[in-house]
Structure formats: C-alpha cells, structure tokens
Coordinates of C-alpha atoms in Angstrom, one line a residue:
Chain A
M1 CA -73.5 22.2 -23.6
V2 CA -76.7 22.2 -21.6
Q3 CA -76.6 18.4 -21.7
D4 CA -73.0 18.5 -20.4
L5 CA -74.0 20.7 -17.6
K6 CA -76.9 18.5 -16.7
D7 CA -74.7 15.4 -16.8
A8 CA -72.1 17.0 -14.6
S9 CA -74.6 18.1 -12.0
I10 CA -74.4 16.2 -8.7
E11 CA -77.9 17.3 -7.7
P12 CA -80.8 15.0 -8.6
L13 CA -82.4 15.9 -11.8
A14 CA -85.8 17.6 -11.6
E15 CA -87.6 15.4 -14.0
P16 CA -88.1 11.7 -13.0
T17 CA -86.0 9.7 -15.3
I18 CA -86.8 6.3 -13.7
E19 CA -90.1 5.5 -12.1
V20 CA -89.8 3.6 -8.9
P21 CA -92.8 1.5 -8.0
D22 CA -94.5 2.6 -4.8
D23 CA -93.8 -0.6 -2.9
L24 CA -90.1 -0.2 -3.5
K25 CA -89.9 3.4 -2.5
N26 CA -88.3 2.5 0.8
N27 CA -85.8 0.1 -0.6
L28 CA -84.5 1.8 -3.7
M29 CA -82.5 4.9 -4.3
I30 CA -81.9 6.3 -7.7
T31 CA -78.7 8.1 -8.4
S32 CA -76.1 8.4 -11.1
V33 CA -73.0 6.2 -11.4
D34 CA -70.8 9.2 -11.1
A35 CA -72.4 10.3 -7.9
L36 CA -72.1 6.8 -6.4
V37 CA -68.5 6.2 -7.5
N38 CA -67.4 9.7 -6.5
W39 CA -69.1 9.4 -3.2
G40 CA -67.2 6.2 -2.5
R41 CA -63.9 7.7 -3.6
K42 CA -64.1 10.9 -1.7
S43 CA -65.4 9.2 1.5
A44 CA -62.3 7.0 1.9
L45 CA -59.2 8.8 0.5
W46 CA -56.1 7.0 1.7
P47 CA -53.1 9.3 1.8
V48 CA -49.6 7.9 1.3
T49 CA -47.3 8.5 4.3
F50 CA -45.1 11.2 2.8
G51 CA -43.6 14.0 4.9
L52 CA -40.7 16.1 3.7
A53 CA -40.3 18.9 6.3
C54 CA -42.0 20.6 9.2
C55 CA -45.4 20.6 7.3
A56 CA -45.4 16.8 8.0
F57 CA -45.9 17.5 11.7
E58 CA -49.0 19.5 11.0
M59 CA -50.1 16.6 8.8
I60 CA -49.4 14.2 11.6
A61 CA -51.3 16.5 14.0
S62 CA -54.3 16.5 11.7
A63 CA -54.3 12.7 12.0
M64 CA -54.4 12.8 15.8
G65 CA -57.4 13.0 18.0
R66 CA -57.8 16.8 18.2
F67 CA -58.3 17.4 14.5
D68 CA -59.0 13.8 13.6
I69 CA -58.7 13.2 9.9
A70 CA -60.6 9.9 10.6
R71 CA -63.8 11.9 10.3
F72 CA -63.2 11.9 6.5
G73 CA -62.4 8.2 6.4
M74 CA -58.7 9.1 5.9
E75 CA -57.0 7.8 9.0
A76 CA -55.3 5.0 7.1
F77 CA -52.0 6.6 6.1
R78 CA -50.6 3.9 3.8
A79 CA -46.9 3.0 3.8
S80 CA -47.1 1.9 0.2
P81 CA -48.1 4.2 -2.7
R82 CA -49.8 1.3 -4.3
Q83 CA -52.5 1.3 -1.6
A84 CA -52.9 5.1 -1.6
D85 CA -54.9 7.5 -3.8
L86 CA -53.8 10.8 -2.2
M87 CA -50.4 12.3 -1.9
I88 CA -50.0 15.1 0.5
V89 CA -46.7 16.8 -0.4
A90 CA -45.9 18.1 3.1
G91 CA -42.8 20.2 3.0
T92 CA -39.8 21.5 1.0
V93 CA -39.2 19.6 -2.2
T94 CA -35.5 19.5 -3.2
W95 CA -34.3 18.6 -6.7
K96 CA -32.5 15.6 -5.1
M97 CA -35.8 14.4 -3.7
S98 CA -37.8 15.0 -6.9
P99 CA -37.0 11.7 -8.6
A100 CA -38.3 9.9 -5.6
I101 CA -41.5 12.0 -5.5
K102 CA -42.1 11.4 -9.2
R103 CA -41.5 7.7 -8.7
I104 CA -43.9 7.4 -5.7
Y105 CA -46.5 9.4 -7.7
D106 CA -46.1 7.0 -10.7
Q107 CA -46.5 4.0 -8.4
M108 CA -49.8 5.2 -7.1
A109 CA -52.8 3.6 -8.8
E110 CA -55.3 5.7 -10.7
P111 CA -57.4 7.6 -9.7
K112 CA -55.0 9.6 -7.6
W113 CA -54.8 13.2 -6.3
V114 CA -52.1 15.5 -5.0
I115 CA -52.3 18.1 -2.3
S116 CA -49.5 20.6 -2.2
M117 CA -49.2 21.5 1.5
G118 CA -47.5 24.7 2.5
V119 CA -45.7 27.4 0.6
C120 CA -42.5 25.3 0.1
A121 CA -44.3 22.6 -1.9
T122 CA -46.4 25.2 -3.6
S123 CA -43.8 27.6 -4.8
G124 CA -40.5 27.0 -3.0
G125 CA -41.7 29.5 -0.4
P126 CA -38.8 31.0 1.6
Y127 CA -36.4 28.9 -0.5
Y128 CA -37.6 30.3 -3.8
G129 CA -34.6 30.7 -6.1
S130 CA -32.4 28.4 -4.0
Y131 CA -29.9 26.2 -5.8
S132 CA -31.4 23.0 -4.4
V133 CA -35.2 23.6 -4.0
V134 CA -37.8 22.9 -6.6
P135 CA -39.9 26.1 -7.1
G136 CA -43.2 24.3 -6.7
V137 CA -43.9 20.6 -6.7
D138 CA -46.1 21.2 -9.8
H139 CA -42.9 21.3 -11.8
I140 CA -42.7 17.6 -11.2
I141 CA -46.2 16.2 -10.7
P142 CA -49.7 17.7 -11.2
V143 CA -51.3 19.2 -8.2
D144 CA -55.1 19.3 -7.4
V145 CA -55.2 21.5 -4.3
Y146 CA -52.8 24.0 -2.9
V147 CA -52.9 24.7 0.8
P148 CA -51.0 28.0 1.7
G149 CA -49.4 28.5 5.1
C150 CA -46.0 28.1 6.7
P151 CA -46.8 25.6 7.9
P152 CA -50.6 25.4 7.4
R153 CA -52.5 24.6 10.5
P154 CA -54.3 21.3 10.5
D155 CA -57.6 23.2 10.0
A156 CA -56.2 24.6 6.8
L157 CA -55.1 21.1 5.6
L158 CA -58.6 19.8 6.5
Y159 CA -60.2 22.6 4.5
G160 CA -58.0 21.7 1.6
I161 CA -59.0 18.1 1.9
M162 CA -62.7 19.2 1.9
E163 CA -62.1 21.2 -1.2
L164 CA -60.6 18.1 -2.8
H165 CA -63.7 16.2 -1.8
E166 CA -65.8 18.8 -3.7
K167 CA -63.6 18.4 -6.7
I168 CA -63.8 14.6 -6.6
K169 CA -67.6 14.8 -6.5
R170 CA -67.6 16.4 -9.9
Y171 CA -65.6 13.7 -11.8
H172 CA -67.0 11.8 -14.7
N173 CA -66.3 8.1 -14.6
L174 CA -68.0 6.5 -17.6
P175 CA -65.8 6.0 -20.6
N176 CA -68.3 7.6 -23.1
G177 CA -69.5 10.2 -20.7
P178 CA -69.4 13.9 -21.2
R179 CA -66.0 15.5 -21.3
L180 CA -67.0 18.5 -19.4
N181 CA -64.8 19.3 -16.4
P182 CA -65.9 22.1 -14.2
F183 CA -62.3 22.9 -13.3
G184 CA -61.3 23.7 -16.8
R185 CA -58.9 20.8 -17.3
S186 CA -58.3 19.9 -20.9
S187 CA -58.7 16.1 -20.4
K188 CA -61.0 14.2 -18.2
P189 CA -59.5 12.0 -15.5
E190 CA -58.8 8.5 -16.4
S191 CA -61.6 6.1 -16.0
P192 CA -61.1 3.2 -13.5
Chain B
M1 CA -18.0 15.3 36.3
A2 CA -17.3 18.5 34.6
V3 CA -15.8 18.4 31.1
Q4 CA -12.6 20.4 31.0
Q5 CA -11.3 22.1 27.8
L6 CA -7.6 21.7 27.2
T7 CA -5.9 25.0 26.3
G8 CA -4.0 25.4 23.1
E9 CA -0.7 25.9 24.9
E10 CA -1.1 22.7 26.8
L11 CA -1.8 20.8 23.7
S12 CA 0.9 22.4 21.6
E13 CA 3.6 21.2 23.9
R14 CA 2.6 17.6 23.7
V15 CA 1.6 17.7 20.0
G16 CA 4.7 19.6 19.0
A17 CA 6.9 17.1 20.7
A18 CA 5.2 14.1 19.1
V19 CA 4.6 15.5 15.6
P20 CA 7.5 17.9 14.6
D21 CA 6.7 21.0 12.6
S22 CA 3.0 20.6 13.0
V23 CA 2.0 23.4 15.4
V24 CA 1.5 26.8 13.8
A25 CA 0.1 28.7 16.8
S26 CA -1.9 28.2 19.9
D27 CA -3.9 30.3 22.3
D28 CA -6.0 29.7 25.4
G29 CA -8.6 27.6 23.5
I30 CA -7.4 26.6 20.1
L31 CA -4.5 24.7 18.6
F32 CA -3.6 25.7 15.0
V33 CA -1.8 23.1 13.0
E34 CA -0.3 22.7 9.6
P35 CA -2.9 21.3 7.1
A36 CA -0.6 18.6 5.8
K37 CA -0.1 17.3 9.4
I38 CA -3.7 17.2 10.5
A39 CA -4.0 13.5 10.2
D40 CA -0.8 12.8 12.1
V41 CA -1.8 15.3 14.8
A42 CA -5.2 13.7 15.1
G43 CA -3.7 10.2 15.2
F44 CA -1.5 11.3 18.0
M45 CA -4.3 12.9 19.9
K46 CA -6.4 9.8 19.7
S47 CA -3.7 7.3 20.5
D48 CA -1.8 9.2 23.3
S49 CA -2.8 7.7 26.6
R50 CA -3.0 11.1 28.4
L51 CA -5.0 12.9 25.7
D52 CA -7.1 9.9 24.6
F53 CA -9.5 11.8 22.2
N54 CA -11.7 8.9 21.3
F55 CA -14.6 11.0 20.0
L56 CA -14.9 13.4 17.1
N57 CA -17.7 15.9 17.9
S58 CA -17.7 17.6 14.5
I59 CA -15.7 18.9 11.6
S60 CA -16.7 22.2 10.2
A61 CA -15.3 24.5 7.5
V62 CA -15.4 28.3 7.5
D63 CA -14.9 30.5 4.4
Y64 CA -12.9 33.6 5.2
I65 CA -12.7 34.6 1.5
N66 CA -8.9 34.8 1.5
H67 CA -8.6 31.4 3.2
F68 CA -10.6 28.5 4.6
E69 CA -10.4 27.2 8.1
V70 CA -11.4 23.7 9.0
V71 CA -12.3 23.2 12.7
Y72 CA -12.1 19.9 14.6
H73 CA -13.9 19.5 17.9
L74 CA -12.6 16.6 19.9
T75 CA -13.7 15.0 23.1
S76 CA -12.3 12.3 25.4
M77 CA -15.0 10.2 26.9
N78 CA -12.6 8.6 29.3
K79 CA -10.6 11.7 30.5
H80 CA -13.6 14.1 30.3
H81 CA -11.8 16.8 28.4
T82 CA -12.3 18.5 25.0
A83 CA -10.1 20.3 22.5
I84 CA -10.4 22.4 19.4
V85 CA -8.0 22.0 16.6
K86 CA -8.0 24.4 13.6
T87 CA -6.2 24.3 10.3
R88 CA -5.9 27.0 7.7
L89 CA -6.0 26.5 3.9
D90 CA -4.9 29.4 1.7
G91 CA -6.4 30.1 -1.7
R92 CA -9.7 28.9 -3.1
D93 CA -8.8 26.2 -5.6
E94 CA -7.8 22.5 -5.2
L95 CA -7.9 22.6 -1.4
T96 CA -7.0 19.2 0.1
L97 CA -6.6 17.9 3.6
P98 CA -5.7 14.5 4.9
S99 CA -8.8 12.6 5.9
V100 CA -9.3 11.5 9.5
Y101 CA -11.9 8.9 8.5
H102 CA -9.6 6.1 9.5
L103 CA -9.4 7.5 13.1
W104 CA -13.0 8.4 13.7
R105 CA -15.7 6.8 11.5
G106 CA -17.9 9.8 12.2
A107 CA -15.8 11.9 9.9
D108 CA -17.2 10.0 6.9
F109 CA -20.3 12.0 6.3
Q110 CA -18.9 15.3 7.6
E111 CA -16.0 15.3 5.3
R112 CA -18.3 14.4 2.4
E113 CA -20.5 17.4 3.4
I114 CA -17.6 19.7 3.5
W115 CA -16.5 18.5 0.1
D116 CA -20.0 18.9 -1.2
L117 CA -20.8 22.4 0.1
M118 CA -17.3 24.0 0.6
G119 CA -15.2 22.2 -2.0
I120 CA -12.4 21.0 0.3
S121 CA -11.4 17.6 -0.7
F122 CA -10.0 15.0 1.8
S123 CA -7.2 12.7 0.6
G124 CA -7.6 9.1 1.9
H125 CA -11.3 9.3 2.3
P126 CA -12.8 6.0 0.9
N127 CA -15.9 7.4 -0.6
L128 CA -15.6 11.1 -1.2
K129 CA -18.6 12.1 -3.2
R130 CA -21.5 14.6 -2.8
I131 CA -23.8 13.9 0.1
M132 CA -26.4 16.7 0.1
L133 CA -26.6 17.6 -3.6
W134 CA -26.8 15.4 -6.6
E135 CA -24.0 14.1 -8.7
G136 CA -23.4 16.6 -11.5
F137 CA -24.1 19.7 -9.5
D138 CA -21.9 22.6 -10.5
G139 CA -20.0 24.4 -7.8
H140 CA -19.9 24.4 -4.0
P141 CA -22.9 26.5 -2.8
L142 CA -21.8 27.3 0.8
R143 CA -18.8 29.2 -0.5
K144 CA -19.0 33.0 -0.1
D145 CA -18.4 33.5 -3.8
Y146 CA -21.2 31.1 -5.0
L147 CA -23.8 33.0 -7.1

C-alpha cells in the first residue's frame, strides 16, 4: 500500500534513486515515465468537435481569444474522432443521438477522456424525465469530469478541463505498474 | 410592398366555386375546409392565376382534445398576399389528410413531423416515417393525452 502510494505520487521522491554526475546536472532531469507521459498527454488534449445544444456556444467561446483554450494546448478542435482524445459532450443528449455519440466515442483512440458539459449532458437537466432525452450521458459512455451550469460559462469549462488535467497527471502507464488509482476506479486505464 | 392577408370570405368565394363542397366556414382571416378536400383546395390555390400561392410557410397541427386542427399558412411571392387555411379532424384515431407534398416540397418534413409528434398521417406522402424520434417509438408525444 505504501509502495503504491509512493509510485502514484507525482512529486519527486525524497531519496535519490538515481545519482546524476555533477557534470551532467545541467543537462539531465530525472523523472518517472508516468510523470513524463502524463505531462505530455495533459498538455495537448485535442477535443473532438462535438456540440449538441447551446452549451456548444460556450465551448466555442472558450476556444476564442477572450478565454483562449489555446493556453492549454487545446485549440486544435479535431473534426475526426480518430485524431482526438477528449470528447466534450456539450448539450442535450437525446436517445436518437445516443448511437452516434457511442460510435464517436468508440472511434476515438485510447487514451481518451470525456467531459460532460452542462446539466443536460450530466443528468438530463430541465429535460429530466422527457420521452426523448437521455438522463445523463453516463448512461451511454463513461464520464471523467462533470461541469455543472446551464450553460456553464467558459470559465467553468476551463476549470473542468484543469480538473481533468489533474486527473490525467495521476494515471499509471506501465503495463506492470501499480494498480492504484487515486480516483477509486476499479480498473486502471488502458496502457498505450 | 406590404403583404396583404386575404380574408376568408374572399377566399371562400373563389375556392367554393372551383372545388365544390370544400368550404366549411370562413371569417375575416381564416378559411375552414373539409379535410378530404384539402389537397384539391391547395392545388387550386397554387395554380389559380389570381391567387398564385407558390409558397407554403408552414403546416401546423393543434390538439383540441375533441378534435385536431391542421393549419396551413400560404404566401404568394408574386402577388404579395397571404392566407390561412384550416381543416378540422374529429376523433383521435386513424386521422388522415391528403398530402400537399406534390404541390410544395417544403411540406415533406413538416408532414413527417406532424405524423411523428401528433399522429396525423398524410396519404400520398412518399416517405411518411418518423423524423424527430426513432423508429419503434411508441405513441405521439405532442398529443395532449400522451403520458
């Protein structure tokens, strides 16, 4: 257990595990594979272009200059799910739309994440109990971060994205690595 | 140029002369016609050179519980006038109207939507299937007695 916690830590370990010679101190940095890979993944999340309702406009606004999602390396909204690793479900999910959502999610390459943006995608929101609206997109695909609001302001979406960054930083990537997941999921994410 | 709305009385004279037994009633804005004659009436209103209704603004359906009303808003782009035609369907089961798809292609999706949500079918429509909801959905959810 203690070893799991140490392995999952994103902070440098206190005891020096690798000695770096003095003349290389300015050229070498020691870190873990997880920290490096997770840093790379979270620093360039590419969202799939996917707007369902009015939340999409807040998502678009967050991509524009005032809020500027490019600060997170995310300005490349991809038109193909095969080039994207984040799906922002922005808006009301209807049962008729759900096969398409499932398909786009399945087409995205691992590793992939999902943000449920707004109350409609999270729980059905004002349409909860409707004959045609899914009571939460997590009935169809797994969700990593829920952003409340109707619609959430771009600030809220950006905060959700930053929370997702924190989550990605704690992933384990080595096939035989520890199985601990600080978010309490039963299985660890698939290794690349 | 201002768009003028033709009165129901004005329309009923011409329509009644061209399509016998079609007009039920008329007032200062609306022409009520027999449901079975709606396609004939619409055909006349489109082809008549003085009326010349070459544009269908919308078709809507209203549920009055004892009966349904289907409302046609028409416009003539050339003559700059509009008209409202209504027809009344009694009962709640197996409601059918003649389609006006072959006169105005814009009726296609609107008639499908009315079939989908209100359960009024249109005879002569080439592709009458659900448009908003998925195939296999049970019922017509915009009816007052749904749920």
